[in-house]
PDB file of N, CA, C and O in Angstrom, chain B, residues numbered from 101:
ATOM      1  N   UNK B 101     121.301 104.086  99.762  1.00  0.00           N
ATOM      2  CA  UNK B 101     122.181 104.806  98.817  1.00  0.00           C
ATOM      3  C   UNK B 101     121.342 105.321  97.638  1.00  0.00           C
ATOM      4  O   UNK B 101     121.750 106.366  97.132  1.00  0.00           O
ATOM      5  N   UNK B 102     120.271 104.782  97.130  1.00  0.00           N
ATOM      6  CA  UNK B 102     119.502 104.843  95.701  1.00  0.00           C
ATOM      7  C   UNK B 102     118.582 105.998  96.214  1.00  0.00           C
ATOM      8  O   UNK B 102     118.204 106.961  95.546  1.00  0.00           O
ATOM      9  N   UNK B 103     118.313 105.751  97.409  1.00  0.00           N
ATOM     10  CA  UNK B 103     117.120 106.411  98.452  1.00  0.00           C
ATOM     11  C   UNK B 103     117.683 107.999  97.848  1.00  0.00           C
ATOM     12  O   UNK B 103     117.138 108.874  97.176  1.00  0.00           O
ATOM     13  N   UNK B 104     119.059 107.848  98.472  1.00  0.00           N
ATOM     14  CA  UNK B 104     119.541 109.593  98.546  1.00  0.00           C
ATOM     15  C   UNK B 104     119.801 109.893  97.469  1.00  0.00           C
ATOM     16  O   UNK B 104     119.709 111.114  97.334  1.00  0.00           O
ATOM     17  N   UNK B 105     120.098 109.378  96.572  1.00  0.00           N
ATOM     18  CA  UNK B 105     120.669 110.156  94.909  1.00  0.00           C
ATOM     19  C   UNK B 105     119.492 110.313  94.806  1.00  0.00           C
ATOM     20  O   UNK B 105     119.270 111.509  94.612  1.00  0.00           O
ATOM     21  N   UNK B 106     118.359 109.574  94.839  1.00  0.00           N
ATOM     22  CA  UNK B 106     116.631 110.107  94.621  1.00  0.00           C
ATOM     23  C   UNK B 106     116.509 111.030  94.570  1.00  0.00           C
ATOM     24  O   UNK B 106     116.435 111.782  93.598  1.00  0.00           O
ATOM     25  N   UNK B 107     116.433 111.290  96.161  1.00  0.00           N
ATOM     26  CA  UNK B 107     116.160 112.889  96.853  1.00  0.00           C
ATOM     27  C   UNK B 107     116.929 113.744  96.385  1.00  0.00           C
ATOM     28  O   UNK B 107     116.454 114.869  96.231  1.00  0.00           O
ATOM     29  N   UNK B 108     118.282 113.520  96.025  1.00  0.00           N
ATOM     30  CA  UNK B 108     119.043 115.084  95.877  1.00  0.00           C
ATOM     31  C   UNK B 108     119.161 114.884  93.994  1.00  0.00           C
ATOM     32  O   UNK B 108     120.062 115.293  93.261  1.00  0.00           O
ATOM     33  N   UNK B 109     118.168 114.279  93.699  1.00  0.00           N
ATOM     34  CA  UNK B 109     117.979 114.405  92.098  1.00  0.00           C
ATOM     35  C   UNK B 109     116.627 115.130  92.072  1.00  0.00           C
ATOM     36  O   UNK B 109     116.457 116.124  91.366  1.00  0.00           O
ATOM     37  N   UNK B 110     115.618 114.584  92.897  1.00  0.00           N
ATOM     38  CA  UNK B 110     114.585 115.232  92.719  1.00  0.00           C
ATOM     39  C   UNK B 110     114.363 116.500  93.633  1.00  0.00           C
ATOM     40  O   UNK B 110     113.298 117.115  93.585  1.00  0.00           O
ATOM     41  N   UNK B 111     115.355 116.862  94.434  1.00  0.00           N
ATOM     42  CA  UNK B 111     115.024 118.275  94.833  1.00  0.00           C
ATOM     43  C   UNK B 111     115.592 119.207  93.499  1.00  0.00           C
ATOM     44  O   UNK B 111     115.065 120.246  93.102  1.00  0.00           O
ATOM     45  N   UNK B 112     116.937 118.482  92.859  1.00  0.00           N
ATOM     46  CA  UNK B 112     117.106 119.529  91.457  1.00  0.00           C
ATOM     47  C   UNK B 112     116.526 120.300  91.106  1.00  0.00           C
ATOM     48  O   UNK B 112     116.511 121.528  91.022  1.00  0.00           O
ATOM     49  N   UNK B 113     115.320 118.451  90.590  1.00  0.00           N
ATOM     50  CA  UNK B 113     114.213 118.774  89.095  1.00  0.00           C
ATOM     51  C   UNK B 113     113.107 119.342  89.893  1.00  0.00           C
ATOM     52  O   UNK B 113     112.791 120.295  89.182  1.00  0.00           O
ATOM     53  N   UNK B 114     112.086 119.379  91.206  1.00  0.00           N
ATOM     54  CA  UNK B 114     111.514 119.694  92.091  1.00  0.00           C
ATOM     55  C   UNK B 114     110.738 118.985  92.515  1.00  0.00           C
ATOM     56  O   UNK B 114     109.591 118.752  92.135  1.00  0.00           O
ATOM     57  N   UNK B 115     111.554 118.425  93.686  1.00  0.00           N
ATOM     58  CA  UNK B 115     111.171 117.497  94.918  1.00  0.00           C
ATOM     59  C   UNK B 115     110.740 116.201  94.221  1.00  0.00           C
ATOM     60  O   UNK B 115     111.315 115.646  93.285  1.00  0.00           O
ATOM     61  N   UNK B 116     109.347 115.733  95.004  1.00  0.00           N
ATOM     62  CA  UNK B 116     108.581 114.484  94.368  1.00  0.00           C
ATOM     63  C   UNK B 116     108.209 114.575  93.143  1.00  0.00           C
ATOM     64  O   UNK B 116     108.242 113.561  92.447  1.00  0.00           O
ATOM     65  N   UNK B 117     107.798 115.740  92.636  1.00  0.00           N
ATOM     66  CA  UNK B 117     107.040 115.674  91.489  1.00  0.00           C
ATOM     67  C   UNK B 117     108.575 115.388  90.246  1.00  0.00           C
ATOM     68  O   UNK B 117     108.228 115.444  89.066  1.00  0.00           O
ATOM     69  N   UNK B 118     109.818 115.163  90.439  1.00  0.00           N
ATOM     70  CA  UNK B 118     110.596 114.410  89.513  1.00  0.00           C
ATOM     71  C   UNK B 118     110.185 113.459  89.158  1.00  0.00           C
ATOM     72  O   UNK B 118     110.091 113.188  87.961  1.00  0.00           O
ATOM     73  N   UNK B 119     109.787 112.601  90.207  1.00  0.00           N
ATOM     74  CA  UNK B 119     109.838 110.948  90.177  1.00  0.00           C
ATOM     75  C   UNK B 119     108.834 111.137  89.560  1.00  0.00           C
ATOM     76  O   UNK B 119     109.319 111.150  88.429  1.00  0.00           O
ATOM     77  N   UNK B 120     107.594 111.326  89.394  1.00  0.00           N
ATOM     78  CA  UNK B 120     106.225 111.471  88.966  1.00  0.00           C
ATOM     79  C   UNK B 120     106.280 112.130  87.549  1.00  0.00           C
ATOM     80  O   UNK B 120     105.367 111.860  86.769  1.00  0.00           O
ATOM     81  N   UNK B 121     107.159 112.871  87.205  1.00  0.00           N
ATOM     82  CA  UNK B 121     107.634 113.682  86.202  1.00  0.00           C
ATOM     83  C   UNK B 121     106.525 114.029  85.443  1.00  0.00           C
ATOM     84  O   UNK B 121     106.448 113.800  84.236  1.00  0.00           O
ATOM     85  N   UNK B 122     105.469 114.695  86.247  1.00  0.00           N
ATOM     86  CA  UNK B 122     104.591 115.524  85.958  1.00  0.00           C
ATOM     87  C   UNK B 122     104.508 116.810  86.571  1.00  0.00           C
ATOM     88  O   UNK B 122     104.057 117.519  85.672  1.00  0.00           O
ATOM     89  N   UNK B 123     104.706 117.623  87.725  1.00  0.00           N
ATOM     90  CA  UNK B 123     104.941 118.699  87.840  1.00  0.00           C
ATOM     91  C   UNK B 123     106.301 119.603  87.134  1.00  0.00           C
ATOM     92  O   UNK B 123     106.467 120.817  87.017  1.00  0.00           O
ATOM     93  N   UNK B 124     107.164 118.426  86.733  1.00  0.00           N
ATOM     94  CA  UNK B 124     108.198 118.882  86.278  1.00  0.00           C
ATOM     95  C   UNK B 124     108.112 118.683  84.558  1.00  0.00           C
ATOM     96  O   UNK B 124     108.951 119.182  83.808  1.00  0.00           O
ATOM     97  N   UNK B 125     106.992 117.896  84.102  1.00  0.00           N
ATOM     98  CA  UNK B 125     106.880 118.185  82.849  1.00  0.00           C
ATOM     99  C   UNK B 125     106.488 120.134  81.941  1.00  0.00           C
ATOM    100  O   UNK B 125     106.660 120.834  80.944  1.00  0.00           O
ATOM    101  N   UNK B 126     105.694 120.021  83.740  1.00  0.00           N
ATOM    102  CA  UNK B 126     104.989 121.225  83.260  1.00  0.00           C
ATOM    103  C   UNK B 126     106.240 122.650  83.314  1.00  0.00           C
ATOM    104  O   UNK B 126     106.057 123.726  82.745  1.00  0.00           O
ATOM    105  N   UNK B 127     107.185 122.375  83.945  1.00  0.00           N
ATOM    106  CA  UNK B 127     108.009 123.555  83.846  1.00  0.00           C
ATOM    107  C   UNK B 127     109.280 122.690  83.007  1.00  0.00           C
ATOM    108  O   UNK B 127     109.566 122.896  81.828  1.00  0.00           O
ATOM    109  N   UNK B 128     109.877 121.805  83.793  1.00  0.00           N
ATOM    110  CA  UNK B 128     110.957 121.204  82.657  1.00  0.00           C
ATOM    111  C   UNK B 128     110.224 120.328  81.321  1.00  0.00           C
ATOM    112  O   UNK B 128     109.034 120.498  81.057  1.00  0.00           O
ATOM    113  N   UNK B 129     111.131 119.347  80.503  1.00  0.00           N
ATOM    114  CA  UNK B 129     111.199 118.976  79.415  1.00  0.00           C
ATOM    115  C   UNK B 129     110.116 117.129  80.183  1.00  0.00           C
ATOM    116  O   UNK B 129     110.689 116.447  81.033  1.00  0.00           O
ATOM    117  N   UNK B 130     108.702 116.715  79.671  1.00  0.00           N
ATOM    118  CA  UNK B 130     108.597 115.946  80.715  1.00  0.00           C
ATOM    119  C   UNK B 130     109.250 114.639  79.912  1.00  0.00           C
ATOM    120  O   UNK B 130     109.127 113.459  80.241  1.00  0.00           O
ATOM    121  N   UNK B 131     109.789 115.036  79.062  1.00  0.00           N
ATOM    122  CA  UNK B 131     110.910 113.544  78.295  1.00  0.00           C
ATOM    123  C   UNK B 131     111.906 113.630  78.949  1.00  0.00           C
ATOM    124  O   UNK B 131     112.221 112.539  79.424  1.00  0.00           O
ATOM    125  N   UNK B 132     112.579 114.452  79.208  1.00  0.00           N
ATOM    126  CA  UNK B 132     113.543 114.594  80.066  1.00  0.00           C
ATOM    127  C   UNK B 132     113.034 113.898  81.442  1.00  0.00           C
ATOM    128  O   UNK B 132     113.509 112.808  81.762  1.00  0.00           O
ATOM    129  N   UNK B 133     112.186 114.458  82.149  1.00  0.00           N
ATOM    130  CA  UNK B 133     111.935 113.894  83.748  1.00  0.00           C
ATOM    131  C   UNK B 133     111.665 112.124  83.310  1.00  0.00           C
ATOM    132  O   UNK B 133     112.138 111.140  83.879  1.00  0.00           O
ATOM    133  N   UNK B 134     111.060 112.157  82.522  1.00  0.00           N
ATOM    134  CA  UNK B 134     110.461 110.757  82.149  1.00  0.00           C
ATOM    135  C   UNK B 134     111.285 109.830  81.785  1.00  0.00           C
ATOM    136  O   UNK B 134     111.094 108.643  82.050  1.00  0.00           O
ATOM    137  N   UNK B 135     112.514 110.364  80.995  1.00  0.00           N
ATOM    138  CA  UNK B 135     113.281 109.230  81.095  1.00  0.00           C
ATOM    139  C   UNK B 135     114.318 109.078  81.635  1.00  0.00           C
ATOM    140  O   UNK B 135     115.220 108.325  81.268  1.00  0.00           O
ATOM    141  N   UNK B 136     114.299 110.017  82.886  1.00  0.00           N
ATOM    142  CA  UNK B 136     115.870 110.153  83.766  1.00  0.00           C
ATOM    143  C   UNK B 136     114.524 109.714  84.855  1.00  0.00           C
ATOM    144  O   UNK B 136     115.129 108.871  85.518  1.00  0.00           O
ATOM    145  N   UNK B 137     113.629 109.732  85.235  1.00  0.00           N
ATOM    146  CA  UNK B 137     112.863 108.762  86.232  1.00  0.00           C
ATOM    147  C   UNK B 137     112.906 107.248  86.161  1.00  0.00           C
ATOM    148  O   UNK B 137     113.360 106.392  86.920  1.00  0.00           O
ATOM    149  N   UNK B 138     112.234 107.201  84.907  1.00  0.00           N
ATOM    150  CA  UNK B 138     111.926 105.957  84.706  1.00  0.00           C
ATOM    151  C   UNK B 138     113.102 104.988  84.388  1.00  0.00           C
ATOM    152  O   UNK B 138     113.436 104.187  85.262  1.00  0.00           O
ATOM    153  N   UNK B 139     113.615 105.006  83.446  1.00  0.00           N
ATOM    154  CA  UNK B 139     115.108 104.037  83.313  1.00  0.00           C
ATOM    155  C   UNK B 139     116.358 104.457  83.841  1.00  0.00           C
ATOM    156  O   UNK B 139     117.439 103.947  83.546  1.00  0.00           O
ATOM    157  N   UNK B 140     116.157 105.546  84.752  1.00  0.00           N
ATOM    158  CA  UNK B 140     116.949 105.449  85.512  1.00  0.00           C
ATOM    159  C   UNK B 140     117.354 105.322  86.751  1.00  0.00           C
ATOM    160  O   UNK B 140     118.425 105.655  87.259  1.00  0.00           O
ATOM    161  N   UNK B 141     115.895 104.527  87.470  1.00  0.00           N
ATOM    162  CA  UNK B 141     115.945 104.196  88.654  1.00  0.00           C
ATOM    163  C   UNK B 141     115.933 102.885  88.454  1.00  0.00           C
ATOM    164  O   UNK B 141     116.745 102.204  89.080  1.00  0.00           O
ATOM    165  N   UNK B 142     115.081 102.304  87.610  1.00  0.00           N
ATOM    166  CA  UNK B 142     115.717 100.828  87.195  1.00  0.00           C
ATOM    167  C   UNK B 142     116.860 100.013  87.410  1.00  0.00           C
ATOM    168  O   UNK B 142     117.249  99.158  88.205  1.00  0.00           O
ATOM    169  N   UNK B 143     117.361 100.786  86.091  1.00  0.00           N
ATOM    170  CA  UNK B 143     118.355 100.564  85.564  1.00  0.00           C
ATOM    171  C   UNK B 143     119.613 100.601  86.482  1.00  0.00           C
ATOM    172  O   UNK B 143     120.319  99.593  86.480  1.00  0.00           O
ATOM    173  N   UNK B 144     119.936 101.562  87.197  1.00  0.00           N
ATOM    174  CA  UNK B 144     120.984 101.935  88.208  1.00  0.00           C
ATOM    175  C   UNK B 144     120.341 101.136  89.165  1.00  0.00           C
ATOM    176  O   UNK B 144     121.317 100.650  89.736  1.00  0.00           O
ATOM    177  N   UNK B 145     119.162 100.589  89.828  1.00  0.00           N
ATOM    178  CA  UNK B 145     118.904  99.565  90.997  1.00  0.00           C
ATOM    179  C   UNK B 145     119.395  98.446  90.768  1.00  0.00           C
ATOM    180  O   UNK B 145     120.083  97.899  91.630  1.00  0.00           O
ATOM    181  N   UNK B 146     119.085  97.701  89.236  1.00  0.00           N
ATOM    182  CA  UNK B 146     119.794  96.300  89.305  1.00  0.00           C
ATOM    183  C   UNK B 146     121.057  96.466  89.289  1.00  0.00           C
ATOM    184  O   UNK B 146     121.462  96.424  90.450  1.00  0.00           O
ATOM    185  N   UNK B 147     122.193  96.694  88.294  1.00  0.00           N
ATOM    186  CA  UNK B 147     123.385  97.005  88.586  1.00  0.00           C
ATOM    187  C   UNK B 147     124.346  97.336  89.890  1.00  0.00           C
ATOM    188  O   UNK B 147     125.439  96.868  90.208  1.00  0.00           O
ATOM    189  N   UNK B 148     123.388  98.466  90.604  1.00  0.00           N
ATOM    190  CA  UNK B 148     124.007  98.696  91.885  1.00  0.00           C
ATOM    191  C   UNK B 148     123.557  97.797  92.567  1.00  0.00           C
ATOM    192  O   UNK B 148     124.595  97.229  92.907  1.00  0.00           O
ATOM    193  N   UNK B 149     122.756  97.257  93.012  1.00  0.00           N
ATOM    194  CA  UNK B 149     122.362  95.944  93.457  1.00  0.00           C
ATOM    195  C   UNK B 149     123.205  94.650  93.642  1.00  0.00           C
ATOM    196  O   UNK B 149     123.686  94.026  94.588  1.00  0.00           O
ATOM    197  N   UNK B 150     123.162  94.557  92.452  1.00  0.00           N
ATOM    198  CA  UNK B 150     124.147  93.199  91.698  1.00  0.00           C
ATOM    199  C   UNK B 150     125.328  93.789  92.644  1.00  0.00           C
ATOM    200  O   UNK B 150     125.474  93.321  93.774  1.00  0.00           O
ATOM    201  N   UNK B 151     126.000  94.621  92.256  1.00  0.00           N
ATOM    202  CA  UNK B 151     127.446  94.797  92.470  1.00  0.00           C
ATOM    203  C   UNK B 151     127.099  95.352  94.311  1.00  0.00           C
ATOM    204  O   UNK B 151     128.035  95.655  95.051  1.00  0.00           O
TER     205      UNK B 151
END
């Protein structure tokens, strides 16, 4: 389930380089990629997890 919101988040922002939020720094905001990557794969894993 985490797998696919991944993918159809990072084909959005573009493809892999979301998660990495360095190709997408360079055209999007990389605070933006950086912190919708980073605390938010976390963050939404334990929770969805848990529950």
């Amino acid at each position: 389930m985490e797998k696919k919101k991944e993918d159809e988040e990072s084909k959005q922002t573009g493809g892999s380089g979301a998660k990495k939020s360095t190709a997408t720094s360079k055209g999007k905001g990389n605070e933006d990629a950086d912190v919708q990557s980073e605390p938010s794969t976390p963050a939404r894993q334990e929770p969805v997890t848990v529950e």
